[in-house]
Amino acid sequence: MSGTFVGMPAFPEAAREAVRDQTLRGNLRHATHTIRAKRAKAVAEVSDWAALREAGKRIKDHTLRHLDRYLEQLEASVTAAGGTVHWAADAEEANRIVADLVKRTGESEVVKVKSMATQEIGLNEALLEEGIHAYETDLAELIVQLGKDRPSHILVPAIHRNRGEIRDIFAREMSEWGRPAPEGLTDAPAELAEAARLHLREKFLRAKVGISGANFMVAETGTLVVVESEGNGRMCLTLPRTLISVVGIEKIVPTWQDLEVFLQTLPRSSTAERMNPYTSMWTGTTDSGTADGPQEFHLVLLDNGRTDTLADEVGRQALRCIRCSACLNVCPVYERAGGHAYGSVYPGPIGAILSPQLRGTGSEIDASLPYASSLCGACYEVCPVAIDIPEVLVHLRERVVEGGQVTREGNKVILQPAKGHAAERAAMRAARWAFTRPGALRTGQRLASRTRRLHPRTLPGPGKAWSGTRDLPPVPAEPFRDWWQRTNGGKDGAK
């Protein structure tokens, strides 16, 4: 299985295959139900959770409205602390910057902290083309990398794997990447964790270059923040001489006081912990031999479609996301289809609104993602920054149907004419005509009731795609208007 999502089918086709995998569905059901129950308990401990949620929303919205000013402040702060800031308009530019920085050190290996931004731009693959090997150090990311797999969850990338599968991957692949798995390895969690620890330890001690993302960037001081649960991030951030951080421009917060809000909401929403076991913060560089931390620090600020997303008044709320993955764990669609079906490093409800905006809807899979939802609203209820995902999904569906497909050429956004939705638009025009003509509507309702026994169970032609997964609603024996007149003495109250 390839480690990238290039060439994947549209969501309906990918999901249809995924739901047939009983092992996958069992793994997902067990993991998501466990995580959501723990999260609910952790959130219930906080009496002012609603106020924290609203505060997080307001801080993010304020920052996005003044993003240009805070990014300039961040650049000045990072530079003053001894770091270097690079600006990347897209994935290609970001990959080129990172590869050049690594080559400059003379190294051919790097260790990585779990990072959605580097997955988004395909950094590992880009570095490999330049002869640079990037080693993932997060346990779940290590499982995915050793298995030549793809991540399927924001927080737990290997959520689709069970312990037996992980044991087999370690035993089969570890020797090709470094220290082999111990003889007689079982699927006991402690043994699997120890095998990963021994395998990674030699890489931590040997690496001279570390690559990370960041959960937050504080504009007033130029401080970057990574929260994690295993300690591998702390090792990557403090041991290597050179640290390169690739971070989306939306990950900024103005002040330390703002950061305090998210350090309460993110752990509870993601790992169901009161605070993360490891919260690492660094500002610029350190002097060699006097303190832990990098002697050379580079921050690569990534746009890659974020500015275009910011221009959309409805869709921009997706940029509030703090990558907690709470929406995935409550989503009935994700629970059954898994993350791979979304064809992006951002799966689940947030991926269904973020990927089509960052990448455009020019591909079949991106045009299908806004429909990968039942619109039940569970994702909105658990989101710690109150992203109204159902609202954005409907908004993006409208864009796909009415506005055509959005593609990008460099920094230009191009709107192509809509294709393949003529039948839907014709149906909407017919409905508008009927609803604006009461007499025609009344006649149509009576005709539908009298012929209801002749109605097909599925729709013909293009309608098969709709009725193939839904039951057609039954037509009542008489229209509501006729029932009302009959039961209210002939008085028509429906005007």
XYZ file of C-alpha atoms in Angstrom:
495
model
C 0.000 0.000 0.000
C 1.323 3.415 -0.930
C 2.117 5.956 1.738
C 0.400 8.753 -0.159
C -3.221 9.449 -1.135
C -2.527 10.246 -4.811
C -4.910 8.493 -7.202
C -7.428 7.361 -4.602
C -11.060 6.974 -5.699
C -13.884 9.298 -4.649
C -15.302 8.868 -1.151
C -18.404 6.800 -2.072
C -16.315 4.156 -3.832
C -13.587 4.082 -1.182
C -16.143 3.933 1.650
C -18.041 1.106 -0.044
C -14.906 -1.015 0.018
C -14.010 -0.018 3.583
C -17.333 -0.998 5.149
C -16.887 -4.544 3.839
C -13.751 -4.976 5.957
C -15.083 -6.457 9.196
C -11.698 -6.268 10.954
C -11.358 -2.584 10.116
C -14.852 -1.802 11.338
C -14.248 -3.681 14.568
C -10.979 -1.830 15.196
C -12.604 1.528 14.511
C -15.697 0.859 16.603
C -13.688 -0.223 19.633
C -11.216 2.667 19.425
C -13.646 5.510 18.715
C -16.154 4.435 21.373
C -13.385 4.154 23.964
C -11.937 7.580 23.149
C -15.295 9.359 23.026
C -16.348 7.958 26.405
C -13.112 9.080 28.046
C -13.365 12.516 26.447
C -16.935 13.014 27.676
C -15.831 12.214 31.213
C -12.854 14.599 31.058
C -14.958 17.437 29.665
C -17.652 16.917 32.297
C -15.089 17.749 34.988
C -14.871 21.349 33.746
C -17.717 23.534 34.961
C -16.978 26.348 32.501
C -16.428 24.211 29.391
C -18.977 26.187 27.351
C -17.195 29.434 28.248
C -13.803 27.949 27.320
C -15.239 26.767 24.026
C -16.599 30.219 23.254
C -13.312 31.828 24.289
C -11.382 29.543 21.944
C -13.718 30.396 19.096
C -13.379 34.143 19.690
C -9.577 34.018 19.973
C -9.302 32.083 16.726
C -11.728 34.353 14.872
C -9.945 37.474 16.103
C -6.565 36.077 15.071
C -7.795 35.110 11.606
C -9.245 38.590 11.058
C -5.836 40.113 11.833
C -3.670 37.267 10.580
C -1.325 39.476 8.577
C -0.443 41.599 11.602
C 0.155 38.646 13.929
C 2.269 36.789 11.360
C 4.529 39.814 10.989
C 4.785 40.054 14.776
C 5.639 36.356 14.964
C 8.367 36.699 12.342
C 9.936 39.594 14.250
C 9.777 37.675 17.540
C 11.296 34.468 16.118
C 14.067 36.430 14.401
C 14.869 38.369 17.579
C 15.190 35.055 19.456
C 17.770 33.743 16.996
C 15.551 31.788 14.605
C 15.037 32.151 10.860
C 11.597 32.419 9.250
C 10.827 31.104 5.760
C 7.553 31.665 3.875
C 6.139 28.863 1.697
C 3.217 29.566 -0.630
C 2.583 25.893 -1.408
C 3.750 22.352 -0.745
C 6.413 22.396 -3.449
C 8.070 25.494 -2.045
C 7.924 24.198 1.540
C 9.500 20.871 0.550
C 12.255 22.636 -1.352
C 13.048 24.888 1.611
C 13.255 21.969 4.049
C 15.342 19.810 1.710
C 17.807 22.650 1.139
C 18.107 23.282 4.883
C 18.825 19.615 5.600
C 21.379 19.399 2.773
C 23.138 22.433 4.184
C 23.853 20.491 7.388
C 25.457 17.659 5.434
C 23.091 15.105 7.027
C 21.073 12.428 5.210
C 18.789 11.424 8.115
C 16.240 13.360 10.150
C 13.949 12.453 13.035
C 10.396 13.757 13.009
C 7.764 14.766 15.514
C 4.220 13.844 14.468
C 3.075 16.630 12.133
C -0.067 16.983 10.038
C 1.449 19.847 8.041
C 4.407 17.758 6.859
C 2.029 14.936 5.906
C -0.138 17.427 4.035
C 2.774 18.503 1.818
C 4.236 14.997 1.411
C 7.528 15.993 3.018
C 8.812 12.476 3.705
C 8.441 11.499 0.056
C 10.001 14.760 -1.132
C 12.998 14.299 1.170
C 13.477 10.708 0.026
C 13.739 11.927 -3.568
C 16.636 14.103 -2.371
C 18.342 11.154 -0.673
C 17.229 12.127 2.841
C 15.550 9.553 5.106
C 12.922 10.886 7.507
C 12.155 8.680 10.510
C 8.808 9.047 12.275
C 9.158 8.801 16.061
C 5.549 8.904 17.249
C 4.511 5.306 17.990
C 1.449 5.348 15.746
C 3.300 7.160 12.957
C 6.108 4.602 13.276
C 3.569 1.793 12.799
C 2.197 3.516 9.700
C 5.660 4.137 8.260
C 6.957 0.617 8.900
C 3.775 -0.843 7.418
C 4.093 1.277 4.248
C 0.635 2.445 5.160
C -1.305 5.694 5.338
C -2.525 7.472 8.488
C -6.259 7.106 9.102
C -6.840 9.356 12.117
C -5.550 12.758 13.205
C -4.674 11.759 16.754
C -4.165 8.001 16.373
C -2.869 7.453 12.811
C -2.770 3.654 13.234
C -6.277 3.373 14.704
C -7.177 0.918 11.932
C -4.565 -1.594 13.182
C -4.991 -4.055 16.057
C -2.216 -5.390 18.305
C -1.656 -8.545 16.293
C -1.199 -6.587 13.084
C 1.248 -4.229 14.807
C 3.307 -7.140 16.141
C 3.552 -8.609 12.631
C 4.639 -5.246 11.184
C 7.356 -4.797 13.813
C 8.686 -8.323 13.369
C 8.704 -8.049 9.590
C 9.900 -4.487 8.982
C 11.950 -3.102 11.882
C 15.206 -4.712 10.754
C 14.979 -2.867 7.417
C 14.794 0.521 9.175
C 17.239 -0.004 12.043
C 17.277 -2.092 15.204
C 15.178 -5.253 14.665
C 12.279 -6.302 16.856
C 13.162 -8.602 19.787
C 12.909 -12.345 19.204
C 9.613 -13.841 20.310
C 7.791 -10.488 20.307
C 4.134 -10.867 21.382
C 1.213 -8.473 20.951
C 1.285 -7.365 24.602
C 1.179 -3.529 24.638
C 4.173 -3.281 26.986
C 6.289 -5.449 24.698
C 5.277 -3.523 21.585
C 6.069 -0.203 23.284
C 9.465 -1.506 24.459
C 10.332 -2.723 20.953
C 9.508 0.733 19.550
C 11.488 2.444 22.335
C 14.628 0.408 21.645
C 14.264 0.878 17.899
C 13.904 4.665 18.183
C 16.496 5.266 20.885
C 19.429 4.827 18.506
C 17.860 7.261 16.056
C 17.341 9.937 18.727
C 20.948 9.712 19.856
C 22.350 9.753 16.321
C 20.196 12.442 14.682
C 21.593 15.922 14.093
C 18.434 17.324 12.465
C 14.888 17.270 13.806
C 11.691 18.196 11.957
C 8.452 19.132 13.677
C 5.203 20.925 13.267
C 3.575 22.892 16.068
C 0.212 22.945 17.788
C 0.501 26.667 18.480
C 2.754 29.656 17.805
C 2.688 32.622 20.210
C 3.102 35.863 18.285
C 4.241 38.066 21.181
C 7.338 35.960 21.984
C 7.901 33.758 18.925
C 7.377 30.640 21.049
C 6.308 27.369 19.445
C 4.348 24.704 21.317
C 4.071 20.954 20.786
C 1.816 18.820 22.987
C 2.220 15.036 22.963
C 1.926 11.964 25.162
C 4.992 9.815 24.565
C 8.083 11.992 25.022
C 9.369 11.359 21.507
C 8.590 14.963 20.651
C 10.673 16.226 23.540
C 13.599 14.105 22.312
C 13.317 15.445 18.748
C 12.998 19.045 19.912
C 15.904 19.053 22.355
C 18.594 16.627 21.118
C 19.280 17.565 17.454
C 21.497 20.548 16.725
C 19.184 21.826 13.961
C 15.392 22.030 14.254
C 13.094 22.764 11.304
C 9.419 23.394 12.087
C 6.809 23.411 9.316
C 3.629 25.097 10.563
C 0.411 26.265 8.933
C -0.092 30.013 9.168
C -3.385 29.537 11.035
C -1.706 27.930 14.075
C -0.874 31.318 15.584
C -2.277 32.836 18.801
C -1.551 36.428 19.827
C -0.499 36.028 23.493
C 0.400 33.558 26.226
C -2.914 34.352 27.883
C -4.686 33.100 24.751
C -2.596 29.925 24.777
C -3.867 29.130 28.284
C -7.383 28.529 26.922
C -6.254 25.918 24.403
C -3.994 24.118 26.837
C -7.195 23.337 28.754
C -9.418 22.369 25.825
C -7.027 20.498 23.511
C -5.904 17.709 25.915
C -9.436 16.967 27.083
C -10.809 16.935 23.532
C -8.043 14.777 22.085
C -6.536 12.357 24.623
C -9.130 12.918 27.380
C -6.363 14.114 29.718
C -6.401 17.147 31.975
C -3.092 18.131 30.422
C -0.701 16.427 28.053
C 2.172 14.472 29.649
C 4.626 16.445 27.507
C 4.069 20.096 26.623
C 7.246 21.369 24.944
C 7.816 25.053 24.259
C 10.833 26.630 22.603
C 11.737 30.163 21.625
C 14.522 30.604 19.088
C 17.866 28.931 19.709
C 20.044 27.943 22.658
C 23.785 28.292 23.221
C 25.754 25.134 22.502
C 26.632 23.209 25.638
C 24.578 25.339 28.045
C 20.996 24.137 27.548
C 18.811 21.642 25.761
C 17.381 22.723 22.452
C 18.503 23.559 18.919
C 21.496 25.736 18.155
C 19.922 26.449 14.747
C 16.172 26.929 14.340
C 14.139 27.428 11.164
C 10.401 28.108 11.003
C 8.676 27.405 7.675
C 5.296 29.158 7.578
C 2.977 27.242 5.238
C 0.081 28.709 3.251
C -0.870 25.952 0.774
C -4.461 27.096 0.271
C -5.036 28.673 3.676
C -5.237 32.235 2.363
C -7.875 31.161 -0.170
C -9.817 29.454 2.623
C -9.597 32.586 4.741
C -11.319 34.545 1.958
C -14.467 32.383 2.280
C -16.688 33.917 4.977
C -18.380 30.590 5.766
C -15.566 28.154 5.057
C -12.879 30.062 6.942
C -14.082 28.713 10.290
C -12.328 25.456 9.378
C -9.067 27.310 10.083
C -10.024 27.448 13.776
C -9.282 23.715 13.986
C -6.762 22.725 16.683
C -6.498 19.125 15.392
C -8.015 17.467 18.454
C -9.882 14.816 16.381
C -12.972 14.884 18.637
C -15.188 15.165 15.556
C -13.792 11.917 14.127
C -14.533 9.958 17.273
C -18.256 10.811 17.270
C -18.877 10.667 13.519
C -21.016 7.687 12.436
C -19.618 7.923 8.901
C -15.962 7.885 9.983
C -16.621 5.032 12.407
C -17.762 2.815 9.542
C -15.644 4.011 6.635
C -12.340 4.789 8.364
C -9.872 7.519 7.525
C -8.396 6.173 4.305
C -11.686 6.637 2.455
C -11.322 10.427 2.720
C -8.221 10.415 0.519
C -6.424 12.990 2.640
C -4.253 13.287 5.730
C -7.254 15.127 7.203
C -9.986 12.484 7.562
C -13.402 12.608 9.150
C -15.713 15.624 9.392
C -12.927 18.210 9.604
C -11.217 16.655 6.595
C -14.470 16.788 4.648
C -14.471 20.589 4.947
C -10.743 21.337 5.132
C -9.329 19.275 2.263
C -11.730 20.600 -0.428
C -10.800 24.140 0.584
C -7.035 23.630 0.774
C -6.880 21.554 -2.408
C -9.891 22.844 -4.338
C -12.722 20.662 -5.630
C -11.170 19.976 -9.015
C -10.601 16.280 -8.321
C -13.334 13.685 -8.040
C -12.462 12.871 -4.435
C -12.401 16.498 -3.247
C -15.736 17.188 -4.939
C -17.211 14.173 -3.116
C -15.938 14.976 0.387
C -18.632 17.571 1.293
C -21.153 14.733 0.847
C -19.290 12.373 3.219
C -21.617 13.195 6.091
C -25.105 12.530 7.412
C -25.264 16.126 8.766
C -26.202 14.747 12.191
C -24.336 17.595 13.926
C -22.428 15.485 16.472
C -19.154 16.958 15.214
C -20.280 20.499 16.000
C -21.382 19.537 19.495
C -17.939 18.227 20.498
C -15.739 20.745 18.678
C -13.753 22.736 21.285
C -13.652 25.813 19.024
C -17.283 25.539 17.842
C -16.656 24.942 14.130
C -20.102 24.488 12.582
C -19.016 21.652 10.316
C -22.533 20.856 9.017
C -22.928 24.479 7.935
C -19.654 24.390 6.009
C -20.517 21.024 4.459
C -23.772 22.405 3.052
C -21.924 25.525 1.897
C -19.340 23.432 0.041
C -22.044 21.248 -1.496
C -23.593 24.409 -2.883
C -20.217 25.443 -4.259
C -19.768 22.104 -6.002
C -23.258 22.079 -7.496
C -23.807 25.744 -8.368
C -20.334 27.142 -8.723
C -18.634 24.310 -10.521
C -15.267 22.928 -9.599
C -12.550 24.980 -7.956
C -9.006 24.327 -9.157
C -5.716 26.033 -8.467
C -2.835 26.922 -10.735
C -0.056 28.214 -8.521
C -1.610 30.964 -6.406
C -4.581 31.483 -8.748
C -8.031 30.109 -7.957
C -9.998 29.100 -11.071
C -13.735 28.375 -11.050
C -14.717 25.821 -13.708
C -18.306 25.414 -14.966
C -20.289 22.801 -13.095
C -20.624 19.419 -14.791
C -22.748 16.399 -14.074
C -25.421 18.208 -12.017
C -27.888 19.175 -14.751
C -30.538 16.731 -13.496
C -30.321 18.074 -9.961
C -30.624 21.680 -11.109
C -33.584 20.764 -13.334
C -35.316 19.100 -10.373
C -34.791 22.189 -8.208
C -36.205 24.455 -10.929
C -39.266 22.197 -11.254
C -39.801 22.275 -7.488
C -39.557 26.081 -7.458
C -42.136 26.285 -10.255
C -44.566 24.013 -8.379
C -44.174 25.682 -4.976
C -44.939 29.106 -6.439
C -48.192 27.851 -8.040
C -50.649 26.565 -5.371
C -53.081 25.118 -7.898
C -50.443 23.070 -9.661
C -49.033 21.907 -6.315
C -52.490 20.768 -5.124
C -53.101 18.841 -8.351
C -49.686 17.202 -8.182
C -50.182 16.138 -4.557
C -53.563 14.529 -5.305
C -52.194 12.744 -8.361
C -49.229 11.412 -6.367
C -51.556 10.069 -3.635
C -53.893 8.331 -6.064
C -51.061 6.646 -7.958
C -48.904 5.790 -4.973
C -49.248 2.012 -5.472
C -47.579 2.397 -8.852
C -44.565 4.267 -7.550
C -41.197 2.459 -7.998
C -39.037 1.507 -5.032
C -35.978 3.090 -6.628
C -35.514 6.067 -8.895
C -34.573 5.598 -12.548
C -31.596 7.118 -14.355
C -29.420 9.537 -12.371
C -31.740 9.098 -9.393
C -30.302 5.614 -8.780
C -27.311 7.187 -7.062
C -29.670 8.714 -4.490
C -32.117 5.837 -3.943
C -29.362 3.206 -3.985
C -28.571 4.013 -0.350
C -31.921 5.422 0.814
C -35.537 4.316 1.027
C -37.953 6.474 -0.913
C -40.402 8.097 1.535
C -43.919 6.653 1.181
C -46.605 8.916 -0.240
C -49.584 9.323 2.148
C -53.060 8.171 1.155
C -54.236 11.789 0.915
C -52.464 15.162 0.867
C -52.297 17.202 4.072
C -54.399 19.954 2.497
C -57.251 17.512 1.725
C -57.035 16.003 5.235
C -57.227 19.469 6.765
C -60.295 20.451 4.735
C -61.995 17.157 5.542
C -61.378 17.383 9.292
C -62.025 21.129 9.653
C -65.381 21.479 7.981
C -64.114 22.375 4.528
C -62.104 25.378 5.748
C -58.770 25.592 3.920
C -56.310 26.996 6.467
C -53.315 26.465 4.194
C -53.003 29.602 2.105
